[in-house]
Every structure is written in C-alpha cells, then in structure tokens.
Amino acid sequence: MSRREGSLGKGLKGRMPSARGEQGQKGWKLGSGSPPPLSRGRERPERGRTGQRCQDPQADSSASPLPHLEAKIQQTHSLARLLTKYAEQLLQEYVQHQGDPFGLPGFSPPRLPVADLSDPAPGHAGLPVPERLRLDAAALAALPPLLDVVRRLQGELNPLALRLLGRLEDAARQVRALGAAVEAVLAALGAESRGPRPEPAAAAVAAATASAGVFPAKVLGFRVCGLYLEWVSRTEADLGQLAPGGPA
Amino acid sequence: MSLGGPRMVEGPGQLHPSPDRCSSLTPDTAVISPQDPTLLIGSSLQATCSVHGDTPGATAEGLYWTLNGRRLPPELSRMLNASTMALALANLNGSRQQSGDNLVCHARDGSILAGSCLYVGLPPEKPFNISCWSRNMKDLTCRWTPGTHGETFLHTNYSLKYKLRWYGQDNTCEEYHTVGPHSCHIPKDLALFTPYEIWVEATNRLGSARSDVLTLDILDVVTTDPPPDVHVSRVGGLEDQLSVRWVSPPALKDFLFQAKYQIRYRVEDSVDWKVVDDVSNQTSCRLAGLKPGTVYFVQVRCNPFGIYGSKKAGIWSEWSHPTAASTPRSERPGPGGGACEPRGGEPSSGPVRRELKQFLGWLKKHAYCSNLSFRLYDQWRAWMQKSHKTRNQVLPDKL
C-alpha cells in the first residue's frame, strides 16, 4: 500500500494493489519485472512479487492493463461502500451525544459551506465520470482536517464519549485513504487533478468555532459528519459507474 | 436520521411541520444571551434572542424557543422590543446530556437563528472511601467513591493526587479507570518505608471538592498474586481426606516469612464454600472430615502479612484457580448402605454427640488439620460396645 493511502483503521482487510505501475499511452500495466513461469497446465498462475497474479505470457498482452484497473476501481468502490456505512454510524453516534434536536427527524440547521467545502452540487451526477471523481477527490482531501477539528471539539464537549472520539479519529484516517485511492484511479485513467489543491482552512474554522460557543461547535460537527457521509456515498455512486457491471 | 427535508419541531402534544428546507440566514442572524451559562439545579434563567437589525425583515415577531427539541410554551416568552425576544425559565432540571442542553431560537418559519447550551447541575461532593493497594510493592492502585449523591449532571473530572508525607511535591495520577470508573493506577517510582498522603479532587463547572487525606505506607497495603501450582491429591486410601499443596507467590517468595494462607473448598455441585483460616506460613495442608467419593474444588489465597516488618495486615490476594480432586469411595457400608458419615453428614441428636461435634469443630479450627472425625468416633463406639459385651458375658459354667 502506498504511504499516501495511510492506515485504513478498522474494518478493511487485505491489501489494495499498488498504484506504482507505469502508465502507457492508454491504460496501465504492471511495472515489476517478468512473471514467473507457469508451474503446470491447469493450475492457477503463481503470484508475482507485487502480490498480484502474474499474467499468462501466452495471453494477449494488449488486454493486460484493464484487469488491474478494473480491480483497482472495484476495490476503491468497495472501500467507498464500507466508508459510507461507517459514515452513517458516525452520524448516528454523533447526534446521540449532542442531544435533541440533533437526533430528531428533519433537524436541519443552515447548510452553510465549511471551509469552502459544500455539498455535492445538484448537477454533479450529470458531469462526466472523471470530472465527478476529481470533485470527489477534492472533497475527500478537504475532510480529514475538518474531522480532526470536530474530534478536538468533541474531546472537550464529550470527553467520556470514547467510541465517538474513536470513530472521528478513524474517519479522518479512512477518508484520507479513500481520497488517495480515488486519486490513483484518476491517475490510471489519465485524468488526475490539475494544479495544486489549496490548503484547507481547518485551523481558521477551529478558532472561529471555539469562540462562537458550544451550540455552533455542535452544529459544525453535525455539518462535517453530514458532509463526510454525502461525499463518501457520492464517491461510491460515481465509482459504481466505472466498476464492472456499472453503466460505464 | 435524514439530512435536509422538512423540519419537524416538537411542540406541546404535536409536531409542527415547517416548509423551509434550507435557511438563507447567516450564522450572524441572531444571538442568544447568555451564551453557554452554567446553573444550579432548581435555579432560574432569563435569556434573550436578539435578531440583528441589519438583516432585511429581521424582527423578533414570531420568534419561538425550543429546549432539547421541545417547543417551549409561548407564555414563557415575551417581546422586549422589535428585535429581541426574552425567555424566562424557572426551576431548571439537571442537564440531559453532558454536552449541555440545547436552547434554540427559531424564526417564525422554524429555521434556526441561534443556539446556546445550558449546563445545569450540582457542584461535586467530597469524594470519600479511598482505598489503595500495592501489588508486590511495585505499584499503587486506588479506588474511591465519588460522593454521597454521585450524579452531578455535569461532566466532573476526578484527579487522584499523592505526595510523600514529609517532603516532595504533589503528583497527579495519570492512568484512570483501571479497576472501575473511579480508580487510578500509579505504575512506578514509589518509595517504601515512608508514608504517602493521597487524596482525590473533583472538579466541574460549578465548583470543586477535595476528599480527606489518606495516609499510608506502601508496605501496609501490599497484596500479591494467588499462590501458583496448587495441587490437590488423595491421602492414600483415606476416604475423608485430601492433601493440598501450593507454592509461595514467586514475586514475594523471599519476603513471605509471616505470610498467611487461606483455603476454601466446596463440593462440586454446591455453591457454599468452606473456609480454612489461618494456615500460617505453610505451603501444604490436609483437609479432613470430607465426604467419601466426592469431587471437591479447592482454592488458596495469600496474605503477605508482616512483609518487611509491617505490623498491619496485608491484603488478601485473589483466589487461585480452582483445583479439583475426589475423595476415595467408601468400601464399608454405613448404616444406610451409603457413606460412612451419618446420613446428611449430621450426627444423630443427643447432648453428648452435640458437644462432641462442637469439640471437633473447635479442634479443627485451633489444632489444625486434625485427623479426628465422627467416623473415628463411631468406630470407637462400635469397639467399646463390642468390648462391653465381651466383658459382661457370663459363661454358664462359671456361675
């Protein structure tokens, strides 16, 4: 796993394929030496050094990059699906500790942007998939510092809510991993983000919220947990367009 | 829980659907005063919600309040002026959650204008009943009771402090909740042969309280591990006895000159333990008066009494893991064809027998590991009867 992906915390087993392959003119191929010879006729090929199954040297080499890209997309899609579930649980846990009206059906404080991170635009689903994934990756990159801010605030408001604090900590790590995986998919598609991404203004958010009072701090956390859920579920849906069996 | 959608605000006995999904108001639309107040249970609160005058159409007309999602009765509110709505709450209850009760000011359409969190509770009471123990003289764990009423409705922080009695600075314990919610563990750097002063400080938003100081010497509160390698075995063919052997707890084995041990045992299908006290400084014992052909569970524990010359009783260790063994089956039929012990293990009635039972019980307690039992007494009686018949027998030719 590349260092950018970081630790995934609980819930994810197995390894994600490395994203260090070379990028050809189209697609993507393994860059780690020649595969070992097949052992016997009908047996499955032995694993290569990367942990991937080695290609049958007699197979058509022009088709080789696609299975790896598909596997990468499928794994990232699975990760997004898992994190969507975790994000739902995090939001449930969060509202329990803030008290009503946070847990009441239909509770909806003003949905203001948080440090330039807002909800997916209404037209998001109509964009080309690579563009959607670029927006997803940008949002996923903006979330970890905001989740850290919420964790610090909740550490003061609910110091005994260890499970909530643990979930917030895990969420920051996990969304970082998902963002890196989406970036890897974009790179494999030749559609990576262009230009440097602005630094998130999490510190400014934290300072402003701390001085505004407890209720705004609760609302901020509610908003961030909501944005986290919206963007990971959006990412899951967008990757689903690319996954085998999806519309794309 | 759904994000967005029509807001539902709970009022007295009914829900009020509100059409707006997203408010166009900024966070600076209104402000509640006071912000995040801390109050005693039973006290009153006067609050205001002031709408900022530069917002178009901003007015206090139609504003209403909710507390923890419940709409407050209109009679508790009144307009102070065109832009300010006041609220009067009396006899407040303790906060529902430690993060504070949510007092929210709403516009006529139900949208949230501002919020403030109320912290209603009690100051902490004096913690008491501090007890501490040291495991093998290496650490110190302390436990305390938070206060006579416990619930303060506010997050209350407990801090265990300690210092050497005659010198040194205050230290604060750092490892909390090790053996329950009100406990702390000091893992190292403890001095022996000199007393410590230990106390607990409780602090919350409404105040603080300090326990009485407990003074102790680590050597007076030592406990240790249960004795390892407990073996229980039969004593030859004796039907009512088992031999118990164990090893001194290794961590303190070089210091346990005056250690005391206790044994407890029970029949396999019983929950009643019998305790053998004061097994002085031995590492073996013979249990007597047991039922033949019966499985027994046996446990042993250790008290490191007198360690390094301490005059105080130590603290009993945990019991060792249960060890099981069975007494041999009786080969001699008893009065009912069962075990040698009288039925139910109880002697038949009679003052002599009652007194003998008491004597044997005392003997077992004070002259430990006695081999006497009712079985031997019955054998003696049988022998006496036989002897008496023989002595009183008159041969016809002797008269």
XYZ file of C-alpha atoms in Angstrom:
647
model
C 0.000 0.000 0.000
C 1.448 3.416 -0.822
C 2.210 5.749 2.046
C -0.234 8.323 0.704
C -3.036 5.911 1.382
C -2.127 5.729 5.051
C -3.683 3.414 7.584
C -7.232 2.344 6.985
C -8.095 1.714 10.636
C -10.646 -0.908 11.416
C -12.820 -2.731 9.001
C -10.670 -3.180 5.947
C -8.764 -6.392 5.424
C -6.395 -7.349 2.679
C -4.212 -5.089 0.616
C -5.018 -2.756 -2.131
C -2.968 -3.186 -5.301
C -0.048 -0.839 -5.631
C -0.563 2.173 -7.821
C 3.039 2.314 -8.898
C 2.607 0.743 -12.282
C 3.796 2.531 -15.366
C 1.282 4.380 -17.364
C 1.274 3.560 -21.028
C -0.349 5.563 -23.748
C -3.590 4.016 -22.834
C -4.305 2.326 -19.628
C -1.852 0.975 -17.184
C 0.404 -2.017 -16.824
C 2.460 -3.790 -14.200
C 5.969 -2.473 -13.896
C 7.614 -5.156 -11.773
C 9.654 -7.487 -13.944
C 8.643 -10.560 -15.914
C 6.203 -13.022 -14.436
C 7.439 -16.423 -13.253
C 6.761 -19.427 -15.495
C 3.554 -21.375 -15.083
C 4.013 -24.486 -12.900
C 1.622 -26.885 -14.529
C -1.015 -26.833 -17.217
C -4.276 -26.316 -15.365
C -3.016 -24.826 -12.112
C -3.514 -21.175 -11.360
C -0.512 -18.968 -12.071
C 1.854 -18.324 -9.167
C 1.765 -14.903 -7.549
C 4.422 -12.423 -8.576
C 6.459 -10.174 -6.354
C 3.818 -7.447 -6.270
C 1.302 -9.900 -4.812
C -0.717 -9.726 -7.999
C -1.460 -12.715 -10.087
C 1.067 -12.959 -12.873
C -0.178 -12.787 -16.390
C -0.113 -15.790 -18.628
C 2.751 -14.894 -21.002
C 0.866 -16.569 -23.793
C -2.149 -14.263 -23.262
C -2.791 -11.215 -25.396
C -0.598 -8.506 -23.777
C -2.667 -5.625 -25.125
C -5.531 -6.665 -22.765
C -3.328 -6.806 -19.595
C -3.795 -3.293 -18.115
C -7.577 -3.474 -17.939
C -7.985 -6.226 -15.338
C -5.698 -4.298 -12.980
C -7.527 -1.050 -13.461
C -10.822 -2.825 -13.010
C -9.539 -4.455 -9.845
C -8.393 -1.090 -8.569
C -11.731 0.507 -9.308
C -13.594 -2.365 -7.756
C -11.529 -2.248 -4.581
C -11.901 1.509 -4.291
C -15.617 1.160 -4.855
C -15.803 -1.446 -2.094
C -13.863 0.845 0.205
C -16.237 3.699 -0.525
C -19.199 1.456 0.200
C -17.676 0.406 3.524
C -16.944 4.004 4.498
C -20.473 5.026 3.607
C -21.701 2.574 6.193
C -19.192 3.862 8.738
C -20.196 7.444 7.982
C -23.841 6.624 8.703
C -22.835 5.078 12.017
C -20.664 8.061 12.864
C -23.507 10.476 12.257
C -25.858 8.407 14.410
C -23.323 8.288 17.220
C -22.630 11.994 16.894
C -26.218 13.167 17.202
C -26.812 10.938 20.222
C -24.130 12.752 22.157
C -25.242 16.251 21.208
C -28.809 15.757 22.417
C -32.062 16.775 20.776
C -32.859 18.413 18.417
C -29.759 16.968 16.713
C -31.210 13.485 16.728
C -34.742 14.435 15.731
C -36.057 13.626 12.252
C -35.786 16.579 9.922
C -33.338 18.524 12.066
C -31.678 20.880 9.621
C -29.527 23.791 10.711
C -28.349 26.148 7.965
C -26.318 24.157 5.444
C -23.510 26.616 5.071
C -20.192 25.794 3.415
C -17.493 24.744 5.843
C -14.007 25.940 4.906
C -15.033 26.088 1.239
C -16.363 22.537 1.324
C -20.019 22.328 0.413
C -22.468 19.613 -0.538
C -22.273 17.964 -3.940
C -23.844 20.349 -6.460
C -27.224 19.387 -7.875
C -25.644 18.914 -11.288
C -22.885 16.659 -10.038
C -24.465 13.475 -11.334
C -24.684 14.955 -14.830
C -20.951 15.564 -15.153
C -18.570 13.159 -16.897
C -17.317 10.487 -14.530
C -13.682 11.679 -14.422
C -14.843 15.188 -13.534
C -17.094 13.802 -10.808
C -14.206 11.792 -9.421
C -11.996 14.897 -9.420
C -14.579 16.718 -7.352
C -14.913 13.688 -5.090
C -11.149 13.557 -4.589
C -11.019 17.264 -3.762
C -13.770 16.923 -1.184
C -12.231 13.807 0.331
C -8.929 15.656 0.684
C -10.633 18.537 2.490
C -12.417 16.349 5.019
C -9.608 14.935 7.233
C -8.562 18.227 8.863
C -12.201 19.124 9.445
C -12.841 15.756 11.081
C -9.797 16.409 13.257
C -11.273 19.754 14.326
C -14.548 18.069 15.215
C -12.678 15.416 17.177
C -10.886 18.076 19.216
C -14.097 19.965 19.905
C -15.907 16.795 20.937
C -12.963 15.891 23.143
C -13.920 18.935 25.223
C -17.693 18.647 24.945
C -17.978 14.881 25.360
C -14.703 13.673 26.893
C -16.238 10.397 28.016
C -17.668 9.526 24.591
C -14.705 7.336 23.719
C -16.455 5.469 20.938
C -17.470 8.708 19.230
C -13.972 10.108 19.532
C -12.535 6.869 18.168
C -14.900 6.923 15.209
C -13.935 10.511 14.381
C -10.282 9.601 14.501
C -10.834 6.560 12.302
C -12.924 8.588 9.873
C -10.108 11.058 9.246
C -7.729 8.210 8.509
C -10.165 6.294 6.360
C -11.263 9.205 4.216
C -7.621 10.030 3.618
C -7.122 6.509 2.316
C -10.209 6.693 0.127
C -9.086 10.015 -1.314
C -5.699 8.589 -2.194
C -7.325 5.563 -3.807
C -9.572 7.786 -5.921
C -6.539 9.821 -6.970
C -4.869 6.576 -8.033
C -7.871 5.637 -10.142
C -7.841 9.073 -11.736
C -4.146 8.729 -12.476
C -4.756 5.341 -14.053
C -7.445 6.888 -16.191
C -5.100 9.713 -17.160
C -7.489 12.175 -15.554
C -5.707 13.246 -12.379
C -6.401 16.604 -10.744
C -4.733 19.558 -12.364
C -2.825 22.121 -10.332
C -2.152 22.293 -6.598
C -5.034 21.964 -4.209
C -5.493 24.875 -1.766
C -4.696 24.146 1.870
C -7.890 23.590 3.862
C -8.686 26.332 6.336
C -9.328 23.945 9.188
C -7.346 25.953 11.731
C -9.380 29.053 10.988
C -12.557 27.019 11.287
C -11.475 25.666 14.651
C -10.609 29.090 16.031
C -13.824 30.678 14.830
C -15.949 27.887 16.177
C -14.270 27.771 19.565
C -15.028 31.425 20.130
C -18.601 31.220 18.868
C -19.855 28.905 21.581
C -20.912 25.350 22.259
C -24.017 25.233 20.071
C -22.144 26.384 16.933
C -19.486 23.767 17.715
C -22.169 21.087 17.832
C -23.627 22.371 14.555
C -20.206 22.370 12.928
C -19.642 18.756 13.857
C -23.089 17.833 12.611
C -22.343 19.580 9.344
C -18.945 17.948 8.889
C -20.270 14.481 9.669
C -23.076 15.138 7.186
C -20.639 16.273 4.511
C -18.488 13.223 5.169
C -21.489 10.961 4.611
C -22.592 12.821 1.491
C -19.218 12.771 -0.180
C -18.292 9.139 0.533
C -21.700 7.996 -0.675
C -21.299 10.250 -3.714
C -17.894 8.698 -4.357
C -19.380 5.226 -4.042
C -22.021 6.099 -6.624
C -19.509 7.656 -9.026
C -17.143 4.705 -8.801
C -20.086 2.425 -9.341
C -20.387 3.955 -12.781
C -16.912 2.672 -13.590
C -16.967 -0.651 -11.763
C -17.521 -3.811 -13.821
C -21.234 -4.197 -14.327
C -21.814 -0.459 -13.965
C -23.342 1.715 -16.627
C -19.938 2.883 -17.935
C -31.992 10.362 10.512
C -32.269 12.204 7.229
C -30.363 15.237 6.154
C -32.493 18.004 4.830
C -36.179 17.552 4.202
C -38.923 19.493 6.003
C -38.104 20.351 9.585
C -40.340 18.950 12.284
C -40.329 20.841 15.544
C -41.962 19.261 18.529
C -44.452 21.386 20.395
C -46.772 20.538 23.255
C -48.561 17.421 22.136
C -47.959 17.751 18.404
C -45.397 18.206 15.686
C -45.287 21.354 13.576
C -44.082 20.806 10.012
C -42.008 23.652 8.721
C -41.798 24.183 4.976
C -38.279 25.582 4.640
C -35.533 23.125 3.914
C -32.591 25.459 3.885
C -32.393 28.746 5.660
C -30.947 31.660 3.805
C -29.897 33.290 7.082
C -26.225 33.506 8.016
C -24.895 32.367 11.392
C -24.773 36.025 12.478
C -28.502 36.488 12.057
C -29.217 36.403 15.773
C -27.526 35.826 19.079
C -28.696 34.312 22.340
C -27.609 35.738 25.644
C -26.286 34.328 27.873
C -24.084 32.023 25.855
C -23.494 28.612 27.435
C -24.388 29.516 31.033
C -23.764 27.190 33.958
C -26.582 26.979 36.514
C -27.510 25.139 39.677
C -30.376 22.690 39.561
C -33.556 24.458 40.563
C -32.366 27.897 39.523
C -33.984 30.248 37.016
C -32.760 31.607 33.709
C -33.577 34.817 31.849
C -32.416 34.610 28.219
C -32.826 36.803 25.188
C -32.696 36.193 21.453
C -31.715 39.333 19.577
C -32.119 39.492 15.837
C -29.525 41.586 14.051
C -31.126 44.749 12.818
C -29.270 44.915 9.509
C -30.943 41.767 8.177
C -33.875 42.671 5.886
C -37.143 41.881 7.602
C -35.395 40.948 10.794
C -37.788 41.186 13.685
C -38.479 39.369 16.891
C -42.078 38.954 15.841
C -42.950 35.290 15.647
C -39.724 34.027 17.196
C -40.061 30.991 19.423
C -37.851 28.823 21.612
C -37.107 25.126 21.878
C -35.175 23.369 24.618
C -33.689 19.981 23.669
C -36.019 19.944 20.676
C -39.209 20.631 22.631
C -41.051 23.836 21.897
C -41.418 25.961 24.989
C -44.837 27.336 25.910
C -45.423 30.812 24.494
C -46.289 32.187 27.926
C -42.644 31.824 28.925
C -41.613 34.270 26.181
C -42.243 37.957 25.671
C -41.013 40.556 23.250
C -38.703 43.082 24.851
C -38.543 45.188 21.734
C -38.837 44.855 17.994
C -35.686 42.806 17.699
C -35.463 40.966 20.998
C -37.453 38.079 22.400
C -36.988 37.184 26.056
C -37.423 33.841 27.772
C -37.925 33.038 31.452
C -37.266 29.540 32.727
C -37.689 28.524 36.344
C -36.723 25.572 38.482
C -34.372 24.056 35.938
C -33.741 20.306 35.939
C -30.311 18.763 35.598
C -28.872 18.719 32.071
C -29.961 15.839 29.930
C -26.555 15.356 28.344
C -23.085 16.292 29.442
C -22.550 18.414 26.331
C -25.264 20.769 27.587
C -28.977 21.293 26.964
C -29.716 22.857 23.586
C -31.657 26.118 23.876
C -32.520 27.272 20.337
C -34.132 30.424 18.994
C -36.258 29.858 15.880
C -37.690 32.190 13.298
C -41.390 32.064 12.536
C -40.762 29.574 9.731
C -38.933 27.233 12.097
C -35.436 27.916 10.832
C -32.690 28.026 13.442
C -31.417 31.511 14.202
C -29.135 30.865 17.151
C -28.417 28.424 19.942
C -26.947 28.323 23.420
C -26.088 25.315 25.584
C -27.208 25.260 29.212
C -25.204 23.401 31.819
C -27.482 22.698 34.766
C -26.215 20.565 37.595
C -24.609 20.391 41.016
C -21.118 21.032 42.271
C -19.220 17.865 43.094
C -19.453 16.364 46.546
C -16.437 15.378 48.547
C -15.066 12.054 47.310
C -14.634 9.552 50.109
C -13.797 5.969 50.972
C -10.399 5.948 49.299
C -8.767 2.547 49.386
C -5.409 1.617 47.914
C -3.318 -1.466 47.427
C 0.112 -2.245 46.077
C 0.757 -5.333 44.044
C 4.072 -6.843 45.092
C 5.288 -3.416 46.282
C 5.719 -2.294 42.689
C 2.739 -0.033 42.094
C -0.261 1.528 43.778
C -3.897 1.351 42.724
C -6.548 3.430 44.456
C -10.307 3.468 44.295
C -12.784 5.975 45.699
C -16.470 6.750 45.902
C -17.471 9.956 44.073
C -19.832 11.465 46.628
C -22.959 10.700 48.546
C -25.281 11.505 45.670
C -22.995 10.772 42.738
C -24.883 12.365 39.850
C -23.923 15.980 39.239
C -25.458 16.157 35.719
C -22.250 17.836 34.601
C -19.002 16.356 33.465
C -16.977 16.025 36.649
C -13.282 15.445 36.497
C -11.649 13.392 39.256
C -7.958 13.711 39.904
C -6.026 11.481 42.314
C -3.156 13.316 43.936
C -0.353 11.969 46.084
C 2.821 13.124 47.780
C 5.354 11.895 50.274
C 4.189 12.992 53.691
C 7.167 14.995 54.878
C 8.649 16.234 51.673
C 8.150 16.264 47.946
C 5.734 17.920 45.602
C 2.195 17.000 44.699
C 1.939 14.395 41.997
C -1.064 13.554 39.873
C -2.062 10.045 38.913
C -2.426 9.595 35.176
C -3.864 6.138 34.490
C -7.564 6.289 35.277
C -10.418 3.780 35.167
C -8.113 0.798 35.619
C -10.393 -1.066 38.065
C -13.674 0.740 37.617
C -14.832 4.262 36.800
C -13.343 5.858 39.934
C -9.894 4.404 40.148
C -6.359 5.243 39.217
C -3.110 3.337 38.898
C 0.364 4.640 39.763
C 2.710 2.252 37.986
C 6.134 3.162 39.305
C 8.536 5.364 41.259
C 7.040 4.654 44.671
C 9.014 4.820 47.877
C 8.879 2.234 50.640
C 9.269 2.789 54.410
C 7.861 6.313 54.166
C 4.228 7.351 54.263
C 2.297 8.821 51.398
C -0.575 11.264 51.533
C -3.276 10.550 48.994
C -6.415 12.475 48.154
C -8.926 12.980 45.324
C -10.017 16.297 43.835
C -13.317 16.551 41.976
C -13.969 19.499 39.681
C -16.812 20.556 37.416
C -18.224 23.794 36.051
C -19.922 24.573 39.362
C -17.023 24.031 41.698
C -14.662 21.571 43.230
C -14.328 19.353 46.252
C -11.471 17.525 47.885
C -11.533 14.288 49.797
C -9.931 13.745 53.162
C -6.293 12.808 53.010
C -5.425 9.155 53.341
C -2.012 8.461 54.816
C -0.457 5.089 54.177
C 2.791 3.237 53.842
C 3.057 1.095 50.742
C 4.229 -1.845 52.863
C 0.985 -1.812 54.829
C -1.211 -2.303 51.771
C 0.631 -4.982 49.892
C -1.156 -7.710 48.046
C 0.294 -10.335 45.824
C -0.553 -12.904 43.225
C -2.516 -16.027 44.088
C -0.339 -18.995 45.037
C 0.597 -20.879 41.898
C 0.821 -24.623 41.359
C -1.979 -25.659 43.702
C -2.190 -29.453 43.783
C -4.893 -31.442 45.482
C -4.442 -35.178 45.956
C -5.775 -38.086 47.951
C -4.156 -39.180 51.162
C -3.602 -42.833 50.469
C -6.877 -44.647 50.868
C -8.335 -42.287 53.435
C -11.844 -41.589 52.289
C -12.396 -38.311 54.069
C -9.163 -36.501 53.445
C -7.409 -34.615 50.698
C -3.942 -33.119 50.689
C -3.452 -29.598 49.334
C -0.065 -28.276 48.342
C 0.935 -24.980 46.771
C 3.894 -22.693 46.154
C 4.502 -19.243 47.616
C 3.737 -16.454 45.146
C 7.059 -16.112 43.338
C 7.110 -12.304 43.239
C 7.385 -12.129 47.020
C 8.700 -15.562 47.886
C 11.814 -14.166 49.549
C 9.771 -11.912 51.834
C 6.836 -14.043 52.913
C 8.187 -15.222 56.272
C 4.985 -14.472 58.080
C 2.590 -14.872 55.220
C -0.805 -16.309 55.901
C -2.795 -18.514 53.619
C -6.438 -19.362 53.409
C -8.022 -22.358 51.764
C -11.562 -22.691 50.657
C -13.252 -25.747 49.268
C -16.679 -26.862 48.168
C -18.423 -29.909 46.886
C -18.681 -29.973 43.120
C -22.389 -29.291 42.884
C -22.605 -26.804 45.704
C -22.116 -23.037 45.806
C -21.254 -22.961 49.514
C -17.575 -22.645 50.233
C -15.996 -23.751 53.456
C -13.033 -21.685 54.513
C -9.997 -22.877 56.357
C -8.472 -19.893 58.125
C -5.039 -19.128 59.351
C -2.994 -21.665 57.520
C 0.014 -19.764 58.905
C 3.194 -19.975 56.941
C 2.754 -23.411 55.436
C 2.528 -24.435 51.848
C 0.570 -27.609 52.457
C -2.455 -28.722 54.377
C -4.622 -31.773 54.835
C -8.359 -31.366 54.652
C -10.283 -33.780 56.837
C -13.874 -34.675 57.520
C -14.724 -34.789 53.838
C -17.332 -36.940 52.185
C -16.052 -40.090 50.510
C -16.419 -40.465 46.792
C -16.989 -36.760 46.287
C -15.405 -34.253 43.963
C -14.125 -31.132 45.710
C -12.965 -27.801 44.277
C -10.170 -26.138 46.219
C -8.689 -22.627 46.084
C -5.888 -20.962 48.011
C -5.030 -17.316 48.599
C -2.182 -15.494 50.273
C -1.856 -12.519 52.607
C 1.688 -11.079 52.682
C 1.376 -10.231 56.348
C 4.422 -8.759 58.041
C 6.304 -8.018 54.865
C 9.438 -6.023 55.631
C 8.308 -5.855 59.216
C 4.945 -4.274 58.565
C 2.695 -4.596 61.591
C -0.519 -4.254 59.676
C -2.485 -6.978 57.989
C -1.748 -7.188 54.319
C -4.372 -7.544 51.660
C -5.516 -10.970 50.593
C -4.644 -11.933 47.055
C -7.219 -13.202 44.619
C -8.101 -16.861 44.971
C -6.086 -19.279 42.881
C -7.785 -21.030 40.004
C -9.979 -23.861 41.307
C -8.301 -27.243 41.502
C -10.449 -30.341 41.673
C -9.912 -33.761 43.220
C -12.121 -36.526 44.544
C -12.024 -38.478 47.766
C -11.893 -42.275 47.502
C -15.200 -44.106 47.599
C -16.112 -45.755 50.882
C -15.764 -49.582 50.811
C -17.512 -50.102 54.174
C -21.305 -49.932 54.112
C -22.684 -47.382 56.515
C -25.873 -47.572 58.489
C -27.961 -46.778 55.432
C -25.734 -48.574 52.994
C -24.210 -45.208 51.970
C -21.149 -43.279 53.061
C -19.509 -43.759 56.414
C -20.600 -40.330 57.576
C -24.067 -40.325 59.248
C -26.821 -39.514 56.703
C -26.669 -35.895 55.589
C -23.326 -35.631 57.308
C -25.060 -34.565 60.506
C -24.815 -36.501 63.793
C -27.908 -38.000 65.344
C -29.372 -35.994 68.125
C -28.152 -36.221 71.715
C -26.317 -33.890 74.017
C -23.130 -35.938 74.061
C -22.972 -36.012 70.324
C -23.737 -32.330 70.060
C -20.996 -31.464 72.467
C -18.613 -33.760 70.658
C -19.439 -32.058 67.374
C -18.645 -28.696 68.885
C -15.413 -30.023 70.313
C -14.321 -31.465 66.992
C -15.167 -28.211 65.249
C -13.077 -26.258 67.722
C -10.290 -28.786 67.375
C -10.204 -28.421 63.627
C -10.030 -24.665 63.952
C -7.410 -24.351 66.616
C -5.433 -27.552 66.339
C -5.384 -27.502 62.654
C -5.541 -30.422 60.287
C -6.806 -32.812 62.956
C -7.435 -36.365 61.922
C -10.356 -36.735 64.267
C -13.784 -37.114 62.790
C -17.164 -38.563 63.549
C -16.185 -41.653 61.636
C -13.402 -42.411 64.051
C -15.725 -41.665 66.951
C -18.279 -44.152 65.604
C -15.568 -46.753 65.171
C -14.535 -46.202 68.746
C -18.113 -46.581 69.984
C -18.507 -49.769 67.998
C -15.328 -51.091 69.546
C -16.476 -50.048 73.021
C -19.796 -51.856 72.602
C -18.074 -54.941 71.457
C -15.687 -54.795 74.364
C -18.561 -54.280 76.836
C -20.435 -57.316 75.593
C -17.337 -59.374 75.896
C -16.655 -58.171 79.453
C -20.263 -58.719 80.599
C -20.696 -62.077 79.011
C -21.251 -64.763 81.685
C -20.327 -68.252 80.766
C -22.876 -70.675 82.158
C -20.270 -72.994 83.617
C -18.630 -70.159 85.554
C -21.637 -69.327 87.725
